[in-house]
CSV table of C-alpha atoms and ligand atoms in Angstrom, one decimal:
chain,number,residue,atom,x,y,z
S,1,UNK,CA,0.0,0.0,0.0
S,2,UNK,CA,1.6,3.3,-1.4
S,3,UNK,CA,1.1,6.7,-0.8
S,4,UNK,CA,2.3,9.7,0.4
S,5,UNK,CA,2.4,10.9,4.2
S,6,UNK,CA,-1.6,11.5,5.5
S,7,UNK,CA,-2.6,10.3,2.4
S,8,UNK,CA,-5.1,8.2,4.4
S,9,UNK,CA,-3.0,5.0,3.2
S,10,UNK,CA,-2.8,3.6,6.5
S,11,UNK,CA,-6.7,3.7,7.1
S,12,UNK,CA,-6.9,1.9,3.3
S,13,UNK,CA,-4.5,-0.9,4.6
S,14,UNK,CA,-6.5,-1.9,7.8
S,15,UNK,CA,-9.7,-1.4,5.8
S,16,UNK,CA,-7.9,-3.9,2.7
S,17,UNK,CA,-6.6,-6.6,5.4
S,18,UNK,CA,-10.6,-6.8,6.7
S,19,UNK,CA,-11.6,-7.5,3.7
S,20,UNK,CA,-9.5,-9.8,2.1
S,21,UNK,CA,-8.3,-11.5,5.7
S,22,UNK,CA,-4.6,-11.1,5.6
S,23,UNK,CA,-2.6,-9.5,8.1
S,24,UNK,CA,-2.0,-5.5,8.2
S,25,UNK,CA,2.1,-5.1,8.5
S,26,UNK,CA,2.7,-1.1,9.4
S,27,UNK,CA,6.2,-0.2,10.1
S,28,UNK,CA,5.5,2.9,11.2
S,29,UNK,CA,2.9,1.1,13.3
S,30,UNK,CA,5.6,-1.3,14.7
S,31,UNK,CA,8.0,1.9,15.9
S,32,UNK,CA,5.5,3.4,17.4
S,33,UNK,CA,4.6,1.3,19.3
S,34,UNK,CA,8.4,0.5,20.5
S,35,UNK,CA,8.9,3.9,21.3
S,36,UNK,CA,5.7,3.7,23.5
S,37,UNK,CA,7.0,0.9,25.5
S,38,UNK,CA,10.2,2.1,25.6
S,39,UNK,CA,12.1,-1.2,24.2
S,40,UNK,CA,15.6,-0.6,22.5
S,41,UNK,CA,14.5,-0.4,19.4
S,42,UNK,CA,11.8,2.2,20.3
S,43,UNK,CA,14.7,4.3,21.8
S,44,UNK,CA,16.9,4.1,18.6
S,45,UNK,CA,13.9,5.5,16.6
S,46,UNK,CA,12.2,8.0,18.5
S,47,UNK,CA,14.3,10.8,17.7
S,48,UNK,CA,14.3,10.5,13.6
S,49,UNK,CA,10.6,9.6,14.0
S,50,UNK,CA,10.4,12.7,15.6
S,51,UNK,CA,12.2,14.8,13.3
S,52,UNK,CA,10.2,13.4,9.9
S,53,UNK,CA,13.0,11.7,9.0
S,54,UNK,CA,13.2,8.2,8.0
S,55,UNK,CA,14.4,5.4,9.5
S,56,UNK,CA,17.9,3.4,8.5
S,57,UNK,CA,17.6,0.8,6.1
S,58,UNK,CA,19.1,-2.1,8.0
S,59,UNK,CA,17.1,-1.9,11.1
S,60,UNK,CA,13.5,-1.6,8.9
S,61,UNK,CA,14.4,-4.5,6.5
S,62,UNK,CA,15.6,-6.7,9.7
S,63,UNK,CA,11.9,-6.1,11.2
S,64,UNK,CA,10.2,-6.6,8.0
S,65,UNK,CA,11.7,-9.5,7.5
S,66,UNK,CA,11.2,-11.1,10.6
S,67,UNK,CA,7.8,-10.2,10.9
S,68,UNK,CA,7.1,-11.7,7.3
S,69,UNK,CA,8.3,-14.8,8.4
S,70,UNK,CA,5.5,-16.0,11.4
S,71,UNK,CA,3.2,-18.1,10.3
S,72,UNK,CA,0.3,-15.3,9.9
S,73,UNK,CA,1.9,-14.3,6.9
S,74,UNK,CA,2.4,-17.9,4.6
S,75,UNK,CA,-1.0,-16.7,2.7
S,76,UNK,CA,0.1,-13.3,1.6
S,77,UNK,CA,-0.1,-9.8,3.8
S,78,UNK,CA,-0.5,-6.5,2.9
S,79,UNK,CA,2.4,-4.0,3.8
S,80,UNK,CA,1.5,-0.4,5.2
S,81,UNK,CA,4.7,2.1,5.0
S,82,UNK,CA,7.1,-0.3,3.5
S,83,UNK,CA,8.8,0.1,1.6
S,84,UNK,CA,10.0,3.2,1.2
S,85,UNK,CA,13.8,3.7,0.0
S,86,UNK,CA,14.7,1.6,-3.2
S,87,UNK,CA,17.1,-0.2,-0.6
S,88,UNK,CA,14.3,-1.5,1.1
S,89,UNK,CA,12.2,-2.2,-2.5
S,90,UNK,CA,15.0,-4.2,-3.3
S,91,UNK,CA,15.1,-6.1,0.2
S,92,UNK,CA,11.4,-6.9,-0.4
S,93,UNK,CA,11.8,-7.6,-4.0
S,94,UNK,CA,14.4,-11.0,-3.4
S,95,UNK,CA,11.8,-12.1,-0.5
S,96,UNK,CA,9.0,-11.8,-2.8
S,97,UNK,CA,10.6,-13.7,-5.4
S,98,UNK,CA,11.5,-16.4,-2.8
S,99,UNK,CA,8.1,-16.8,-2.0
S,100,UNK,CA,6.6,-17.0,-5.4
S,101,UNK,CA,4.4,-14.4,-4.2
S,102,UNK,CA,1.8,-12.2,-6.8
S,103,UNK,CA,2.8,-8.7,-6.3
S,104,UNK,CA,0.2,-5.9,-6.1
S,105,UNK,CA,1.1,-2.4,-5.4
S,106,UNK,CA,-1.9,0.0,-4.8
S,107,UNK,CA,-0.9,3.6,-4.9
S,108,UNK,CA,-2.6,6.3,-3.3
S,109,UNK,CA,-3.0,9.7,-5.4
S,110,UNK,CA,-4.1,12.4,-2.9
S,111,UNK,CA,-3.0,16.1,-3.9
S,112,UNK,CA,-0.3,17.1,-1.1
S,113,UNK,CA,-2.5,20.3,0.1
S,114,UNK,CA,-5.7,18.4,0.6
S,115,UNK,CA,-3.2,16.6,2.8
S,116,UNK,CA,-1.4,19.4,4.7
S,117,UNK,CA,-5.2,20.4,5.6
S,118,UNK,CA,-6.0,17.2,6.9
S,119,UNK,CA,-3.5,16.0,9.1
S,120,UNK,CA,-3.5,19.8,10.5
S,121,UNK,CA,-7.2,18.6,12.0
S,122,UNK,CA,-5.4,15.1,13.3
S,123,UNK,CA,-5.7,14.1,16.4
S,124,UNK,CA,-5.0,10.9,19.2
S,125,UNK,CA,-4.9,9.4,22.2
S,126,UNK,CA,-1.7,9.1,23.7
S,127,UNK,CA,-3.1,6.2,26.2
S,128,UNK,CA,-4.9,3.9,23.6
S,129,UNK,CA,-4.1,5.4,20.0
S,130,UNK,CA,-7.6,6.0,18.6
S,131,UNK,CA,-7.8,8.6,16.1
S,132,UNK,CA,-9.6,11.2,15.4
S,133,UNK,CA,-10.3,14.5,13.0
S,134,UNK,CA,-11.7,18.1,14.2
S,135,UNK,CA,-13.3,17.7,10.9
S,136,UNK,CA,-14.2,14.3,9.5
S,137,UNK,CA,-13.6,12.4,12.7
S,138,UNK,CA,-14.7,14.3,15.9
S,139,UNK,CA,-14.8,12.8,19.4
S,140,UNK,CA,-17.7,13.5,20.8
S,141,UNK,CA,-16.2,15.6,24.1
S,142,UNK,CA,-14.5,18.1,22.2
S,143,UNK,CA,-10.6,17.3,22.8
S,144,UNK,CA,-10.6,14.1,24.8
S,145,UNK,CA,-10.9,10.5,23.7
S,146,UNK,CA,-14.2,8.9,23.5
S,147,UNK,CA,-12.8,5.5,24.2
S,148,UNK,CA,-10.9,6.4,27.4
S,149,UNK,CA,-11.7,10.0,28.5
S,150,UNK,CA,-7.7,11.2,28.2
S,151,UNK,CA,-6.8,14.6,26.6
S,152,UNK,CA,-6.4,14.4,23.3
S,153,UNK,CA,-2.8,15.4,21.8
S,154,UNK,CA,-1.1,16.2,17.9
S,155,UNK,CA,1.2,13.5,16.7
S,156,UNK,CA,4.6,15.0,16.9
S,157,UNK,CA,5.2,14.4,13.3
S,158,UNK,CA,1.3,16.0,12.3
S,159,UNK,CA,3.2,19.2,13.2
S,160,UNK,CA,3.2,21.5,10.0
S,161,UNK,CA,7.3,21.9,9.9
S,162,UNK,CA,7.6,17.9,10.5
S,163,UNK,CA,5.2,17.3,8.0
S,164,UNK,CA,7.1,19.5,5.6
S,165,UNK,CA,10.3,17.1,6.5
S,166,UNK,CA,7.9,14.1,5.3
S,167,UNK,CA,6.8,15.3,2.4
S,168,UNK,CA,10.8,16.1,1.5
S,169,UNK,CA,12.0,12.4,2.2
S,170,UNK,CA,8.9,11.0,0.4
S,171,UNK,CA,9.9,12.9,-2.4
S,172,UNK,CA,13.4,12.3,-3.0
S,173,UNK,CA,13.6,8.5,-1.6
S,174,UNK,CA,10.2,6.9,-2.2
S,175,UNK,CA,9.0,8.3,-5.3
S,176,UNK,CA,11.6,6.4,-6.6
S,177,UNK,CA,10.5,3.0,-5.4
S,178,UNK,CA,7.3,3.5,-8.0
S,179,UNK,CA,10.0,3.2,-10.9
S,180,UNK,CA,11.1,0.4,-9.5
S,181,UNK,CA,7.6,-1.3,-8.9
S,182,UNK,CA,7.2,-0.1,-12.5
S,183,UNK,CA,10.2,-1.8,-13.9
S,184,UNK,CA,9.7,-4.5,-12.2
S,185,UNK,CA,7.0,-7.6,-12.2
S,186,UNK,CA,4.5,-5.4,-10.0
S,187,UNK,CA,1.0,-5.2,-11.0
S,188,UNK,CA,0.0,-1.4,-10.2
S,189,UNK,CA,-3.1,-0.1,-9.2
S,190,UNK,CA,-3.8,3.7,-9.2
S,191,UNK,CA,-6.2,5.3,-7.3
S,192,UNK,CA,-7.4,8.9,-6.4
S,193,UNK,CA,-8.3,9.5,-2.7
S,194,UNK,CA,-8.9,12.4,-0.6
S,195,UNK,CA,-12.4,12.9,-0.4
S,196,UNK,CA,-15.0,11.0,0.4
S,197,UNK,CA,-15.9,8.1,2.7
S,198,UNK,CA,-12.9,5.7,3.1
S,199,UNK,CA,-15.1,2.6,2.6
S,200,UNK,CA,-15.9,3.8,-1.0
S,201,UNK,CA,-12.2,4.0,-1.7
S,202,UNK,CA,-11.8,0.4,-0.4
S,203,UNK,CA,-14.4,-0.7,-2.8
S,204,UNK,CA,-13.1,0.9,-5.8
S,205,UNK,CA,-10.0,-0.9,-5.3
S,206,UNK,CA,-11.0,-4.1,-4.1
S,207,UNK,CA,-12.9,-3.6,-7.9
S,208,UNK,CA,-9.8,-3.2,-9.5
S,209,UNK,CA,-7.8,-5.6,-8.0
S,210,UNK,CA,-10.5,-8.2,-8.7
S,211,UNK,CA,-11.0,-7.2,-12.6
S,212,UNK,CA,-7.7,-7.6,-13.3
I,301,LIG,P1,3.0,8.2,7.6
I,301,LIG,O1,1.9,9.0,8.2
I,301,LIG,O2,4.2,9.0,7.1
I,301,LIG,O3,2.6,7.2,6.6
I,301,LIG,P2,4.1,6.0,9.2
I,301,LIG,O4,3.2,5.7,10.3
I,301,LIG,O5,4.1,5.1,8.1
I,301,LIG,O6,3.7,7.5,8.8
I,301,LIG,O7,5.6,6.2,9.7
I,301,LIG,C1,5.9,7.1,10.7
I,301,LIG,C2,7.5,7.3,10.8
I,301,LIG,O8,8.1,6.0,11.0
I,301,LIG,C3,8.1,7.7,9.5
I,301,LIG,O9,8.1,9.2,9.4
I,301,LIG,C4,9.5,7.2,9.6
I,301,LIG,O10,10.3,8.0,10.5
I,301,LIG,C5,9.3,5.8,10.3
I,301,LIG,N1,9.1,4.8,9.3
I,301,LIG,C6,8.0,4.0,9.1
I,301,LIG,N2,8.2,3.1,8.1
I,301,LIG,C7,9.4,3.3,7.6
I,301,LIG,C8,10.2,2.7,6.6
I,301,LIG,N3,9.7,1.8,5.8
I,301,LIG,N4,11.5,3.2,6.4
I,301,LIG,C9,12.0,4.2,7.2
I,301,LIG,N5,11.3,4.8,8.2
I,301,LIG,C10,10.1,4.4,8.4
């Protein structure tokens, strides 16, 4: 699952992996959740999280790889922020091809200022994670969780400079990874999201992906 940074790709994934009953990988997911428990790894990565930046290689292909080989994953997966240098694309690439694998890349057109708007209104818990939009997605007490009653806070990386810092990296080192997919033996599908209700988007590609 491609797209760029708020592009709503992560919501797309979880929605995908529902329907078609495969597992929903998200790196960014997996760090975050690190950080929050404060594990080594999470301690490595908060900072460059933090700062927009992205990750090293090494340390995202060692986790991708491991978590591609339990047992939830022999049937296929969908990957969610991965990945996203051609290092990485080529990591993948020689694991897919071990696993004889069909490869489906969906990317996510959204124009970057419908974005910038978006993830301005972005909000979460910092106790149990559910999300939420001034706009699209309110809680219902105005600034505090509806799950769990805690203040509601802005991702550090929703912060207008950060996101700035996201859009840069996504620009010079994943843009390039579509080449790749494109040279490569990657069916991709294109779709424009944005507006409307996420569930219509997950239709229209679960349409796609079934025509062809
Ligand atoms: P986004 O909203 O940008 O899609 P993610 O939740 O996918 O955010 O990732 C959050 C952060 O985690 C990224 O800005 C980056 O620092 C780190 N990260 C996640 N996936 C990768 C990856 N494949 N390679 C390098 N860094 C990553």
């Amino acid at each position: 699952m491609f797209g760029p940074p708020g592009s709503g790709k992560g919501t797309q994934a979880v929605l995908l992996a529902e329907a078609l009953k495969a597992p929903h990988i998200s790196t960014g997911d997996i760090f975050r959740q690190n950080v929050k428990e404060g594990t080594v790894l999470g301690k490595q990565v908060k900072a460059i999280m933090d700062a927009g930046q992205l990750v090293p290689d090494e340390l995202v292909n060692g986790i991708v790889a491991d978590r591609l080989a339990q047992p939830d994953c022999s049937k296929g997966f969908i990957l969610d922020g991965y990945p996203r240098t051609v290092r990485q694309a080529e990591m993948l690439d020689g694991l897919l091809g071990r696993l004889r694998k069909a490869k489906v890349v969906v990317n996510l057109l959204v124009d970057y200022n419908i974005i910038i708007s978006r993830i301005a209104a972005r909000r979460q818990c910092p106790v149990c994670g559910s999300s939420y939009n001034l706009v699209s997605n309110p809680s219902k007490v105005d600034g505090v969780c509806d799950k769990d009653g805690t203040a509601l806070i802005q991702r550090e990386d929703d912060k207008e400079e950060v996101m700035r810092k996201r859009f840069d990296a996504y620009n010079e080192q994943t843009l390039p990874v579509v080449d790749f997919f494109r040279a490569g033996e990657y069916r991709l599908v294109e779709v424009t999201g944005g507006n409307g209700a996420p569930e219509d988007l997950t239709a229209k590609i679960l349409e796609q992906l079934t025509i062809g």
